[in-house]
Structures are given as C-alpha cells and as structure tokens.
Amino acid sequence: MENTLYKALAFGALAGLRSQAAPMLLSHFLSKNHSSPLQRTPLRFLGNAKVAMALKGLAASEMAGDKLPQAPDRIAVPSLFVRGASGALVGAAVYMMSNEKAFKGAAIGAAAAVAATYGSFYLRQYLSGHTRLADPVLGAIEDALVIGSGMKAARM
C-alpha cells in the first residue's frame, strides 16, 4: 500500500512537470509487460504498444513546445486542468494495478500534479532570474529529470 501511494505521488508529480510524460512512461512500461495488471480494467489501453508510441510522440512535442518563447504558463487554467487530469489518470492506473480503489489514486495523482505544477513553475521562474541559465536550458534539465525520475518510478 505504501509503495502504491509513493508511486501515485511520483507519477502525479511528473504529470505536473510534463503532462504527457507521466502517462507516456507508464504506458511504455505497461506495453512491455504482456500480462499487464490493467488488462481487465477500463485503463487497459495504457498497455497497448500503439498507445505507448502515440504518447511518446505527444510527450516529445510537449517537451519541444516547452522551449518556445510563446509557450503558455503551465499554471494557466487549461494547462493546469490537463496536468491535473493526467495526474488523475496515472494515479488511478497505479492504484488499479495494486487492486486498490481507482478514485483514491486519481485524487492523489491529481493533487500531486497540481502541487508539482505550481512548485515547478515558481522554481523555474526563480532559477531563470537568479542563474545565467537560459530558460530553454532549464527546460531541458527539467525534461531530463522527468524522464529519469519517471523511469525510476516505473520500477518502484
């Protein structure tokens, strides 16, 4: 149970940093497992290799778009909603994989996503104003942290 909570928090937080990265990473690892724990659930699509590939494309597009100067703030309402929904999706999936209640995982994942969205937004603003690193470089560092952390969380 404790591991499930930590995993839902981790994936939810990743969704707050990059909304498409969390479902992409979860889907990637599930698609490699032919006996996915989500096979008999409404979220079984996450274990589909084609879905995993599509999510990889979406995640790569999001990571590239984040570096553009006209990219909207992640705390803007539409972006915040997508990040919260992404966190809810991965949180629910993590809980369902452990035969726990999906709504509990969804709530945890969404809360973690919203908290991480605000935390990462203000941290990146602070670092952009107090270091010599350009914002796209900070974004690339954030991308690397998301991918590395997501791979670690998927193996928890």
mmCIF file of C-alpha atoms in Angstrom:
data_model
loop_
_atom_site.group_PDB
_atom_site.id
_atom_site.type_symbol
_atom_site.label_atom_id
_atom_site.label_comp_id
_atom_site.label_asym_id
_atom_site.label_seq_id
_atom_site.Cartn_x
_atom_site.Cartn_y
_atom_site.Cartn_z
ATOM 1 C CA MET A 1 0.000 0.000 0.000
ATOM 2 C CA GLU A 2 2.759 2.434 0.929
ATOM 3 C CA ASN A 3 4.612 1.747 -2.329
ATOM 4 C CA THR A 4 1.390 2.353 -4.264
ATOM 5 C CA LEU A 5 0.967 5.735 -2.601
ATOM 6 C CA TYR A 6 4.547 6.763 -3.367
ATOM 7 C CA LYS A 7 4.237 5.610 -6.963
ATOM 8 C CA ALA A 8 0.970 7.532 -7.461
ATOM 9 C CA LEU A 9 2.545 10.639 -5.912
ATOM 10 C CA ALA A 10 5.619 10.294 -8.129
ATOM 11 C CA PHE A 11 3.674 9.840 -11.359
ATOM 12 C CA GLY A 12 1.266 12.609 -10.379
ATOM 13 C CA ALA A 13 4.167 14.976 -9.745
ATOM 14 C CA LEU A 14 5.687 14.054 -13.100
ATOM 15 C CA ALA A 15 2.368 14.942 -14.744
ATOM 16 C CA GLY A 16 2.677 18.367 -13.126
ATOM 17 C CA LEU A 17 6.072 18.874 -14.730
ATOM 18 C CA ARG A 18 5.220 17.415 -18.151
ATOM 19 C CA SER A 19 1.598 16.430 -18.602
ATOM 20 C CA GLN A 20 2.233 13.835 -21.297
ATOM 21 C CA ALA A 21 5.385 12.326 -19.816
ATOM 22 C CA ALA A 22 3.693 10.556 -16.909
ATOM 23 C CA PRO A 23 1.141 8.610 -18.995
ATOM 24 C CA MET A 24 3.807 8.006 -21.653
ATOM 25 C CA LEU A 25 6.244 6.454 -19.194
ATOM 26 C CA LEU A 26 3.572 4.350 -17.522
ATOM 27 C CA SER A 27 2.232 3.207 -20.892
ATOM 28 C CA HIS A 28 5.736 2.392 -22.146
ATOM 29 C CA PHE A 29 6.450 0.089 -19.230
ATOM 30 C CA LEU A 30 2.982 -1.489 -19.318
ATOM 31 C CA SER A 31 3.251 -2.169 -23.061
ATOM 32 C CA LYS A 32 6.434 -4.165 -22.428
ATOM 33 C CA ASN A 33 4.568 -6.381 -19.939
ATOM 34 C CA HIS A 34 2.309 -8.788 -21.851
ATOM 35 C CA SER A 35 0.398 -9.635 -18.685
ATOM 36 C CA SER A 36 -0.453 -6.046 -17.773
ATOM 37 C CA PRO A 37 -2.188 -5.666 -14.417
ATOM 38 C CA LEU A 38 -4.641 -3.327 -16.173
ATOM 39 C CA GLN A 39 -5.795 -5.919 -18.752
ATOM 40 C CA ARG A 40 -9.254 -6.318 -17.241
ATOM 41 C CA THR A 41 -9.833 -2.650 -16.419
ATOM 42 C CA PRO A 42 -11.085 0.400 -18.335
ATOM 43 C CA LEU A 43 -7.472 1.645 -18.409
ATOM 44 C CA ARG A 44 -6.182 -1.385 -20.342
ATOM 45 C CA PHE A 45 -5.449 0.902 -23.315
ATOM 46 C CA LEU A 46 -2.363 2.134 -21.432
ATOM 47 C CA GLY A 47 -0.755 -1.276 -22.023
ATOM 48 C CA ASN A 48 -1.218 -1.049 -25.797
ATOM 49 C CA ALA A 49 2.031 -0.597 -27.739
ATOM 50 C CA LYS A 50 0.382 1.760 -30.253
ATOM 51 C CA VAL A 51 -0.950 3.943 -27.451
ATOM 52 C CA ALA A 52 2.516 3.978 -25.884
ATOM 53 C CA MET A 53 4.006 5.087 -29.214
ATOM 54 C CA ALA A 54 1.394 7.843 -29.662
ATOM 55 C CA LEU A 55 2.040 9.079 -26.126
ATOM 56 C CA LYS A 56 5.770 9.188 -26.870
ATOM 57 C CA GLY A 57 5.056 11.499 -29.794
ATOM 58 C CA LEU A 58 2.830 13.715 -27.658
ATOM 59 C CA ALA A 59 5.416 13.848 -24.875
ATOM 60 C CA ALA A 60 8.197 14.749 -27.322
ATOM 61 C CA SER A 61 6.008 17.505 -28.817
ATOM 62 C CA GLU A 62 5.270 18.873 -25.358
ATOM 63 C CA MET A 63 8.942 18.871 -24.427
ATOM 64 C CA ALA A 64 9.860 20.704 -27.639
ATOM 65 C CA GLY A 65 6.993 23.180 -27.284
ATOM 66 C CA ASP A 66 8.007 23.998 -23.720
ATOM 67 C CA LYS A 67 11.203 25.606 -25.012
ATOM 68 C CA LEU A 68 9.375 28.074 -27.276
ATOM 69 C CA PRO A 69 9.030 31.652 -26.033
ATOM 70 C CA GLN A 70 5.298 31.700 -26.795
ATOM 71 C CA ALA A 71 4.594 28.605 -24.694
ATOM 72 C CA PRO A 72 1.817 29.395 -22.217
ATOM 73 C CA ASP A 73 2.494 29.312 -18.492
ATOM 74 C CA ARG A 74 1.882 25.880 -17.009
ATOM 75 C CA ILE A 75 -0.288 27.454 -14.330
ATOM 76 C CA ALA A 76 -2.742 28.840 -16.900
ATOM 77 C CA VAL A 77 -6.135 27.197 -16.329
ATOM 78 C CA PRO A 78 -6.235 24.988 -19.472
ATOM 79 C CA SER A 79 -2.717 23.712 -18.850
ATOM 80 C CA LEU A 80 -3.373 23.203 -15.151
ATOM 81 C CA PHE A 81 -6.518 21.230 -15.966
ATOM 82 C CA VAL A 82 -4.651 18.946 -18.404
ATOM 83 C CA ARG A 83 -1.875 18.347 -15.878
ATOM 84 C CA GLY A 84 -4.386 17.554 -13.147
ATOM 85 C CA ALA A 85 -6.283 15.182 -15.443
ATOM 86 C CA SER A 86 -3.039 13.489 -16.455
ATOM 87 C CA GLY A 87 -2.091 13.075 -12.799
ATOM 88 C CA ALA A 88 -5.540 11.635 -12.075
ATOM 89 C CA LEU A 89 -5.169 9.144 -14.938
ATOM 90 C CA VAL A 90 -1.779 7.846 -13.844
ATOM 91 C CA GLY A 91 -2.736 7.863 -10.170
ATOM 92 C CA ALA A 92 -5.855 5.821 -10.911
ATOM 93 C CA ALA A 93 -3.833 3.391 -13.037
ATOM 94 C CA VAL A 94 -1.224 2.893 -10.319
ATOM 95 C CA TYR A 95 -3.908 2.188 -7.735
ATOM 96 C CA MET A 96 -5.794 -0.160 -10.071
ATOM 97 C CA MET A 97 -2.576 -2.097 -10.713
ATOM 98 C CA SER A 98 -2.419 -2.736 -6.968
ATOM 99 C CA ASN A 99 -6.102 -3.703 -6.764
ATOM 100 C CA GLU A 100 -6.832 -0.517 -4.842
ATOM 101 C CA LYS A 101 -9.637 1.985 -5.450
ATOM 102 C CA ALA A 102 -9.079 3.996 -8.629
ATOM 103 C CA PHE A 103 -10.754 7.157 -7.307
ATOM 104 C CA LYS A 104 -8.276 7.319 -4.413
ATOM 105 C CA GLY A 105 -5.338 7.054 -6.808
ATOM 106 C CA ALA A 106 -6.929 9.626 -9.108
ATOM 107 C CA ALA A 107 -7.312 12.114 -6.261
ATOM 108 C CA ILE A 108 -3.732 11.566 -5.106
ATOM 109 C CA GLY A 109 -2.326 11.814 -8.637
ATOM 110 C CA ALA A 110 -4.293 14.967 -9.442
ATOM 111 C CA ALA A 111 -3.287 16.668 -6.189
ATOM 112 C CA ALA A 112 0.370 15.793 -6.759
ATOM 113 C CA ALA A 113 0.180 17.094 -10.331
ATOM 114 C CA VAL A 114 -1.307 20.439 -9.317
ATOM 115 C CA ALA A 115 1.191 20.875 -6.479
ATOM 116 C CA ALA A 116 4.128 19.986 -8.743
ATOM 117 C CA THR A 117 2.814 22.313 -11.451
ATOM 118 C CA TYR A 118 2.926 25.312 -9.133
ATOM 119 C CA GLY A 119 6.171 24.258 -7.465
ATOM 120 C CA SER A 120 7.997 23.707 -10.741
ATOM 121 C CA PHE A 121 6.608 26.905 -12.266
ATOM 122 C CA TYR A 122 7.895 29.103 -9.452
ATOM 123 C CA LEU A 123 11.174 27.207 -9.135
ATOM 124 C CA ARG A 124 11.866 27.619 -12.850
ATOM 125 C CA GLN A 125 10.998 31.332 -12.651
ATOM 126 C CA TYR A 126 13.352 31.760 -9.707
ATOM 127 C CA LEU A 127 16.192 29.869 -11.398
ATOM 128 C CA SER A 128 15.676 31.777 -14.629
ATOM 129 C CA GLY A 129 16.027 35.079 -12.770
ATOM 130 C CA HIS A 130 18.870 34.048 -10.451
ATOM 131 C CA THR A 131 21.165 31.986 -12.663
ATOM 132 C CA ARG A 132 22.811 32.522 -16.006
ATOM 133 C CA LEU A 133 20.995 29.542 -17.492
ATOM 134 C CA ALA A 134 18.635 30.352 -20.327
ATOM 135 C CA ASP A 135 15.039 29.229 -19.879
ATOM 136 C CA PRO A 136 15.271 26.584 -22.654
ATOM 137 C CA VAL A 137 18.291 25.088 -20.865
ATOM 138 C CA LEU A 138 16.322 24.934 -17.633
ATOM 139 C CA GLY A 139 13.528 23.264 -19.592
ATOM 140 C CA ALA A 140 15.937 20.665 -20.965
ATOM 141 C CA ILE A 141 17.217 19.956 -17.446
ATOM 142 C CA GLU A 142 13.611 19.573 -16.328
ATOM 143 C CA ASP A 143 12.974 17.145 -19.202
ATOM 144 C CA ALA A 144 15.943 15.019 -18.161
ATOM 145 C CA LEU A 145 14.738 14.984 -14.547
ATOM 146 C CA VAL A 146 11.239 13.956 -15.641
ATOM 147 C CA ILE A 147 12.455 11.094 -17.828
ATOM 148 C CA GLY A 148 14.992 9.843 -15.279
ATOM 149 C CA SER A 149 12.585 10.111 -12.364
ATOM 150 C CA GLY A 150 9.787 8.537 -14.375
ATOM 151 C CA MET A 151 11.915 5.539 -15.272
ATOM 152 C CA LYS A 152 12.808 5.118 -11.617
ATOM 153 C CA ALA A 153 9.160 5.495 -10.512
ATOM 154 C CA ALA A 154 8.003 2.914 -13.040
ATOM 155 C CA ARG A 155 10.374 0.372 -11.489
ATOM 156 C CA MET A 156 9.199 1.025 -7.910
#
